[in-house]
Rosetta silent file (secondary structure, phi, psi, omega in degrees, C-alpha in Angstrom):
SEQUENCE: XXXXXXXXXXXXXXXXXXXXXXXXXXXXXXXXXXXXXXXXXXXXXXXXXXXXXXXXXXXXXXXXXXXXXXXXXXXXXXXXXXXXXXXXXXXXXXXXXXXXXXXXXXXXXXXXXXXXXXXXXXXXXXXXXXXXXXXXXXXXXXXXXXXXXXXXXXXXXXXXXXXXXXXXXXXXXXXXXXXXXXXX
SCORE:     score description
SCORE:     0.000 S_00000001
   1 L     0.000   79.567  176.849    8.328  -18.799   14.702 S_00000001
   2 L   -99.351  125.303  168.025   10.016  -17.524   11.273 S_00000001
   3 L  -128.634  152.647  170.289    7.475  -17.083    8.408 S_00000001
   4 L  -155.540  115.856  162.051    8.355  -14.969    5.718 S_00000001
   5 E  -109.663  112.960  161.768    6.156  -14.733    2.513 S_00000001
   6 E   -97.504  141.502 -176.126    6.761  -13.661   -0.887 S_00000001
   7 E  -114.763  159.589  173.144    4.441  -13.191   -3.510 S_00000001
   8 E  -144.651  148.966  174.481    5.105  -12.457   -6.824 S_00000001
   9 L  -155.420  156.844  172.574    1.829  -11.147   -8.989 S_00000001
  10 L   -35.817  158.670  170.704    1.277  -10.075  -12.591 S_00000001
  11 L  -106.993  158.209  162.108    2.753   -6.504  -13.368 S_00000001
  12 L   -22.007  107.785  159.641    0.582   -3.538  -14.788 S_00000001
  13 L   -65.367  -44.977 -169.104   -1.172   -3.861  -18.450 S_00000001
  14 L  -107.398 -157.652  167.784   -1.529   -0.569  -18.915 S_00000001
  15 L   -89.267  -48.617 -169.094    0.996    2.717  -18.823 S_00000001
  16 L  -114.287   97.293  175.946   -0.857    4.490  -16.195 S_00000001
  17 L  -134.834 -175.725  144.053   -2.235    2.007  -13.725 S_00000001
  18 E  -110.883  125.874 -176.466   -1.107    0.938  -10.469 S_00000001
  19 E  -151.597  165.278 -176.590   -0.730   -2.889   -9.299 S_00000001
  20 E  -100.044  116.471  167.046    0.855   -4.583   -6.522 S_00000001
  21 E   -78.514  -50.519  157.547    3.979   -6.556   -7.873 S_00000001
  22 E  -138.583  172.128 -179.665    5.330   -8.436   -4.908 S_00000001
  23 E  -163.001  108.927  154.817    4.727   -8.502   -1.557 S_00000001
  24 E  -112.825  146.335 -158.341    6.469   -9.711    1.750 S_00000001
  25 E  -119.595  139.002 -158.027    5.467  -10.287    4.630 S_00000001
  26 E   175.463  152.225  155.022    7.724  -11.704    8.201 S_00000001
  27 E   -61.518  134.305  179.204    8.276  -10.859   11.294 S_00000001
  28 L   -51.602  177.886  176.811   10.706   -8.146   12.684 S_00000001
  29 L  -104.947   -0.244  153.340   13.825   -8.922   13.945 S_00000001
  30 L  -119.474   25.338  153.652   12.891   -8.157   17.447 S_00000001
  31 L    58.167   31.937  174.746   10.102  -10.419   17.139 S_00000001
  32 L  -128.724   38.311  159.044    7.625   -7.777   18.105 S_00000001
  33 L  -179.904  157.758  164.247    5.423   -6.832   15.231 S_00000001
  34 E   -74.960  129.989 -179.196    5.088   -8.140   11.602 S_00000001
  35 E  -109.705  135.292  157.659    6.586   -5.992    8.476 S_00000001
  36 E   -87.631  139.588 -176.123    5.192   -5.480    5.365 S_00000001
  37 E  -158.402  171.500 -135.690    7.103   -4.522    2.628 S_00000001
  38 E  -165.426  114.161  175.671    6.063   -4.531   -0.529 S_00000001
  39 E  -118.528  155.423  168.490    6.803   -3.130   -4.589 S_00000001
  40 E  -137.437  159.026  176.855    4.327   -1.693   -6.879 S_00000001
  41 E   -80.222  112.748 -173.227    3.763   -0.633  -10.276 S_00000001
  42 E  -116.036  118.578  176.293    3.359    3.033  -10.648 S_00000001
  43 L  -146.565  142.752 -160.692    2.918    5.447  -13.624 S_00000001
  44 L  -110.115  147.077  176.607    0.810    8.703  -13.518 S_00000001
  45 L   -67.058  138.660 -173.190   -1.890    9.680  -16.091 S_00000001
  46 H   -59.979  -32.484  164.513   -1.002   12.981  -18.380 S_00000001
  47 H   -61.808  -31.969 -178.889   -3.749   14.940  -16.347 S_00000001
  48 H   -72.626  -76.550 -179.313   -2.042   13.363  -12.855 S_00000001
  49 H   -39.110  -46.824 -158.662    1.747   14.758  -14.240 S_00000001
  50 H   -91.281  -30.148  174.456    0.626   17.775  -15.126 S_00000001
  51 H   -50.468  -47.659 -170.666   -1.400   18.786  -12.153 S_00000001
  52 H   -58.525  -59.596  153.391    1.789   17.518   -9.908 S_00000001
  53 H   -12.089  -67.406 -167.354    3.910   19.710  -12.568 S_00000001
  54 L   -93.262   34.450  166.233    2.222   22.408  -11.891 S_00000001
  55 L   105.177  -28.835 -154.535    2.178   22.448   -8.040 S_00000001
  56 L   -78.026  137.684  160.197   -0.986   19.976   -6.971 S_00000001
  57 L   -95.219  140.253 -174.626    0.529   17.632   -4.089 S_00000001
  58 E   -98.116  144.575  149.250   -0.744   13.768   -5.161 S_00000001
  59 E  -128.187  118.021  167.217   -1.646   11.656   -1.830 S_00000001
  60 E   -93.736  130.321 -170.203   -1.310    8.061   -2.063 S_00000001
  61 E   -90.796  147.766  138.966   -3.199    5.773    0.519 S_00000001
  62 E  -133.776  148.242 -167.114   -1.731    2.536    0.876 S_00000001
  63 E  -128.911  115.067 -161.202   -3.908   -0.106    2.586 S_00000001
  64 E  -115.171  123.291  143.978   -3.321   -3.507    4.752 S_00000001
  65 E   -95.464  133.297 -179.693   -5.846   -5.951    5.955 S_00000001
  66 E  -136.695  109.029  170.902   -5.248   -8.955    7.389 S_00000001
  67 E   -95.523  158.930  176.385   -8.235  -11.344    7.747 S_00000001
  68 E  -120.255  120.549  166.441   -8.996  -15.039    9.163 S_00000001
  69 L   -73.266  130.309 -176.711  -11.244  -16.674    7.281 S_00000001
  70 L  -121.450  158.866  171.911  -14.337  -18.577    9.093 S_00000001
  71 L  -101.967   29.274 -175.109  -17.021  -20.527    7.157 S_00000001
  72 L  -141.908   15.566 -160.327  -19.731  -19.879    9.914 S_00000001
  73 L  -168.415  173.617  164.317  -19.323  -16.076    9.953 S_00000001
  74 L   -62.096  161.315  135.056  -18.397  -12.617    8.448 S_00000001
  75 L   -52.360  123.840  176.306  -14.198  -12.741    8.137 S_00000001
  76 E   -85.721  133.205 -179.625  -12.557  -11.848   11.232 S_00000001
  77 E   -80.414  117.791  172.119  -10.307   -8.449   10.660 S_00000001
  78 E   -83.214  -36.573 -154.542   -7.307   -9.341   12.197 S_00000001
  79 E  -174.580  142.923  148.939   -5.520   -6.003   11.478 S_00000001
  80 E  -159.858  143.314  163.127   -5.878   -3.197    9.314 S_00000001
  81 E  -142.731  139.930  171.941   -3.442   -0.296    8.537 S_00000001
  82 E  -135.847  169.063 -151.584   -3.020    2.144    5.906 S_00000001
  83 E  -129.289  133.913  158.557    0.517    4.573    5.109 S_00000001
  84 E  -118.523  112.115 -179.504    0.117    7.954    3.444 S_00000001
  85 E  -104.321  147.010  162.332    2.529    9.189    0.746 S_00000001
  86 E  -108.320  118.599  164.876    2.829   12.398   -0.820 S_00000001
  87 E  -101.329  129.673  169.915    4.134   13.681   -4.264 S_00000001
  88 E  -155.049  163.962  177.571    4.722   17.131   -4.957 S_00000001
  89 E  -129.549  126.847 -175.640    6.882   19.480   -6.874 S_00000001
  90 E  -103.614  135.376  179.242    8.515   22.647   -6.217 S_00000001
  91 L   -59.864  -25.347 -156.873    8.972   24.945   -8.963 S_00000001
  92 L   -95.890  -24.570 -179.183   11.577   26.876   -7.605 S_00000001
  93 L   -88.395    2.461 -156.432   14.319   23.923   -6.506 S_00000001
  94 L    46.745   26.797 -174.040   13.009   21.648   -9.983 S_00000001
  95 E  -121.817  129.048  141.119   12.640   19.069   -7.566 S_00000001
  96 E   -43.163  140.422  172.255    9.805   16.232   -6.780 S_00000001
  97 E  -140.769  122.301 -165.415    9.315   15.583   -3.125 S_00000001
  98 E  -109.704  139.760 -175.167    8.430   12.312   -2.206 S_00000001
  99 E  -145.884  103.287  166.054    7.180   12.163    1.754 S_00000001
 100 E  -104.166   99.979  161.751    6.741    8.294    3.151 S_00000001
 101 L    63.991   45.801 -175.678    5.699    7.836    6.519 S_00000001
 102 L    72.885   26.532 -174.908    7.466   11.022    7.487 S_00000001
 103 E  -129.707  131.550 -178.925   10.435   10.551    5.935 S_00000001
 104 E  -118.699  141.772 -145.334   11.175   12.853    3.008 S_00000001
 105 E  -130.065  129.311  163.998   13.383   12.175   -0.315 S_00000001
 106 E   -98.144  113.700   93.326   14.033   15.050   -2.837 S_00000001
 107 E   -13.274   94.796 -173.377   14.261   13.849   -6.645 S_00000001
 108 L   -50.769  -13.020  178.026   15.377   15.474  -10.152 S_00000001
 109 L  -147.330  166.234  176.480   12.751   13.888  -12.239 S_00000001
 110 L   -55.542  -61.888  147.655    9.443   12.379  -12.113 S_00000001
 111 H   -14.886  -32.750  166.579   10.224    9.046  -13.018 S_00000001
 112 H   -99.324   55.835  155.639   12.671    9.085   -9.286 S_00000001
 113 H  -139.146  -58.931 -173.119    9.959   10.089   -7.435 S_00000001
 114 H   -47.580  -68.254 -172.653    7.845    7.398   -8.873 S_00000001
 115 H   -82.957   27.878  157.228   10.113    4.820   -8.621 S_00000001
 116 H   -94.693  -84.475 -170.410   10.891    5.533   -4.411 S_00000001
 117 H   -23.698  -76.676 -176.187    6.819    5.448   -4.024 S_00000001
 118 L   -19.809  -19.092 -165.435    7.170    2.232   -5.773 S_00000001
 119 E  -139.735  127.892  178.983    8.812    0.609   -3.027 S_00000001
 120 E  -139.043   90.495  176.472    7.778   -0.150    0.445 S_00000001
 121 E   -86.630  131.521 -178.507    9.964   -1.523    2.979 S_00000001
 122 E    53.644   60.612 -170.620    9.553   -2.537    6.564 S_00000001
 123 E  -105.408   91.339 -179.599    6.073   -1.111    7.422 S_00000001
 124 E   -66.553  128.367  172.789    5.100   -2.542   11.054 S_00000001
 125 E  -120.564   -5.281  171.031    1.284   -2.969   10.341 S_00000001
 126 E  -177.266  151.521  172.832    0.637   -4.840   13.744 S_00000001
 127 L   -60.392  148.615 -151.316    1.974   -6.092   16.738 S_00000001
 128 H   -81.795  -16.627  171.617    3.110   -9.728   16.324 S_00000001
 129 H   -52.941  -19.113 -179.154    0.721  -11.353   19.054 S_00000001
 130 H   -54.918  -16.887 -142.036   -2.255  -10.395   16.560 S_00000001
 131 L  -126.751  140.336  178.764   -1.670  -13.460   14.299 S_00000001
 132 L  -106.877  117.080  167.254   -2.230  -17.325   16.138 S_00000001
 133 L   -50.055  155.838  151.671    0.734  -19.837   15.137 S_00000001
 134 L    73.955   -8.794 -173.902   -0.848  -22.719   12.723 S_00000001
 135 L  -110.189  134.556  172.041   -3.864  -20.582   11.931 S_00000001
 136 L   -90.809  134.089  170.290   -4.507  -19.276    8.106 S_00000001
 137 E  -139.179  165.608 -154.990   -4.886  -15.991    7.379 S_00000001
 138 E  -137.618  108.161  173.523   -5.228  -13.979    4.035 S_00000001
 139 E   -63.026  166.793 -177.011   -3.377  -10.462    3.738 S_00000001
 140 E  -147.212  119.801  176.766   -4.934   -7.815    1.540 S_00000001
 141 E  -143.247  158.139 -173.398   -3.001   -4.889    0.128 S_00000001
 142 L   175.931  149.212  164.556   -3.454   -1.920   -2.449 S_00000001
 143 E  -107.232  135.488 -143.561   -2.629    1.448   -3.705 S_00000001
 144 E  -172.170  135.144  167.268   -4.824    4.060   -4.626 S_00000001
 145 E   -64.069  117.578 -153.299   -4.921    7.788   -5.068 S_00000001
 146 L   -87.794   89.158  175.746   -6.450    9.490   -1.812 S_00000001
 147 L   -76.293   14.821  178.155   -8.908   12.042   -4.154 S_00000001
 148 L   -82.670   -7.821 -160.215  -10.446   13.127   -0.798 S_00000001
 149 L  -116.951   -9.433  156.243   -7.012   15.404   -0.123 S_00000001
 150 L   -49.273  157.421  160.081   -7.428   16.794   -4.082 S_00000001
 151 L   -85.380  151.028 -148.336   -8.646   20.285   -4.063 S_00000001
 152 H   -58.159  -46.720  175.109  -12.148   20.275   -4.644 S_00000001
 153 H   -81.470   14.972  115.965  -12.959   20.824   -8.225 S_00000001
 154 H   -62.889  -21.298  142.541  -10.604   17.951   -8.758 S_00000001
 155 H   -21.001  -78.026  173.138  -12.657   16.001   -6.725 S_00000001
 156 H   -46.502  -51.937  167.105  -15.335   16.328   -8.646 S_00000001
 157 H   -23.033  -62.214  164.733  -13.437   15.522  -11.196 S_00000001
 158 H   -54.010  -16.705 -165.128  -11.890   12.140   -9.741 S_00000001
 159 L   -89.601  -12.174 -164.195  -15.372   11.017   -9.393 S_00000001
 160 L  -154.368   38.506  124.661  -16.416   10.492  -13.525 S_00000001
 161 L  -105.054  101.749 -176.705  -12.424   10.109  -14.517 S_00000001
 162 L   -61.940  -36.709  166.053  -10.635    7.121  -14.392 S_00000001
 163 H   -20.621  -56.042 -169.562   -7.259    9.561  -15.223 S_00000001
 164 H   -98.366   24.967  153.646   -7.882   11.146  -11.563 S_00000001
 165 H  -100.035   10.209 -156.862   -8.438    7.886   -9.702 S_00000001
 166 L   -57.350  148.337  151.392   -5.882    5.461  -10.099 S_00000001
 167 E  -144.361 -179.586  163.041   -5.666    2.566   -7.944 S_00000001
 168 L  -108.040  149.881  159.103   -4.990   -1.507   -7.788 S_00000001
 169 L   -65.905  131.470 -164.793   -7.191   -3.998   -7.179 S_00000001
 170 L   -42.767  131.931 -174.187   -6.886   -5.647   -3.889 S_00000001
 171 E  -101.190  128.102  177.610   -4.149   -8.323   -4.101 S_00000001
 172 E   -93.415  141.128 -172.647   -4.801  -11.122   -1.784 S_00000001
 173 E  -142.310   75.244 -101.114   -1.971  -13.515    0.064 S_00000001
 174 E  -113.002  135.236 -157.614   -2.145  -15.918    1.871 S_00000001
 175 E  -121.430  156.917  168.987   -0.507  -16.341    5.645 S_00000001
 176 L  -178.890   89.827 -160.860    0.082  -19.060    8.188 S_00000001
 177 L   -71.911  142.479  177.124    2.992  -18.447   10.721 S_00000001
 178 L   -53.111  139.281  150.884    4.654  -21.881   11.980 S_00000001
 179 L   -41.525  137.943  158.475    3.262  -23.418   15.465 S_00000001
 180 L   -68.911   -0.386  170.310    6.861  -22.939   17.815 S_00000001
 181 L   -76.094  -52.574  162.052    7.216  -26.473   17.783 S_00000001
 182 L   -66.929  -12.842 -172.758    7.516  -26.437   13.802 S_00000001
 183 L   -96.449  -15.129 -177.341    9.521  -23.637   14.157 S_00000001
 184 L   -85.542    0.000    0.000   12.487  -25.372   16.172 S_00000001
């Protein structure tokens, strides 16, 4: 049963937005869970740089759904997972610190920080038995600024700024892993 799906989608209109750029999706190579992987467009708003400049850690949610569609029902949730990144900057090394799923990357500029966040490879989002050969299903993915982990009178803030909210709009994709018969 080898599926593998790439997407390609529009890139970013503006300079500080976020969108999902490609997206694939396949089975591991020990044929026990499904990977996501995945690039996006990233650029931070001049109120987002300078709070990270000056010490604010940014958390980015990112967030996977995987639905089956029925015409007699709600959508059945197949799966859902979401991945937490962190950006932050220490004053005293000059360095960005990028922290992905526990794994942490140091970076001389902003711009390197950005573009590691940007990229998201091999993210088991569910064991592979969730998903029925021959059956369609429609992934959902997106990135978004977590403003619940700002400190609070950025909060407020995030709530009547579009600066201190960015996210993308959910990109939808559409799945349907080979029967084993088709797969042979």
């Amino acid at each position: 049963m080898n599926v593998a799906l790439m997407a390609s989608l529009p890139a970013a209109h503006s300079a500080d937005a976020i969108d999902v750029v490609q997206v694939a999706f396949e089975p591991s190579a020990d044929g026990e869970a499904w990977l996501l992987s995945s690039d996006f467009s990233l650029s931070l708003s001049p109120a987002l740089e300078d709070a990270v400049n000056k010490g604010i850690p940014l958390y980015f949610l990112v967030e996977f759904e995987l639905r089956r569609p029925r015409w007699y029902w709600w959508d059945d949730r197949a799966a859902v997972a979401t991945q937490t990144h962190r950006l932050s900057y220490h004053a005293l090394t000059r360095q960005y610190r990028v922290l992905l799923n526990g794994v942490s990357g140091n970076y001389s500029t902003l711009s390197e920080a950005l573009d590691a966040m940007s990229r998201l490879r091999g993210w088991r989002v569910m064991p592979r038995e969730r998903v029925r050969p021959g059956v369609s299903y429609e992934g959902w993915l997106r990135l978004r600024l977590d403003t619940d982990q700002l400190p609070k009178p950025f909060q407020v803030t995030a709530i009547t700024s579009r600066d201190w909210n960015p996210q993308s709009e959910w990109k939808r994709f559409n799945i349907k892993p080979e029967s084993q018969k088709s797969a042979q």
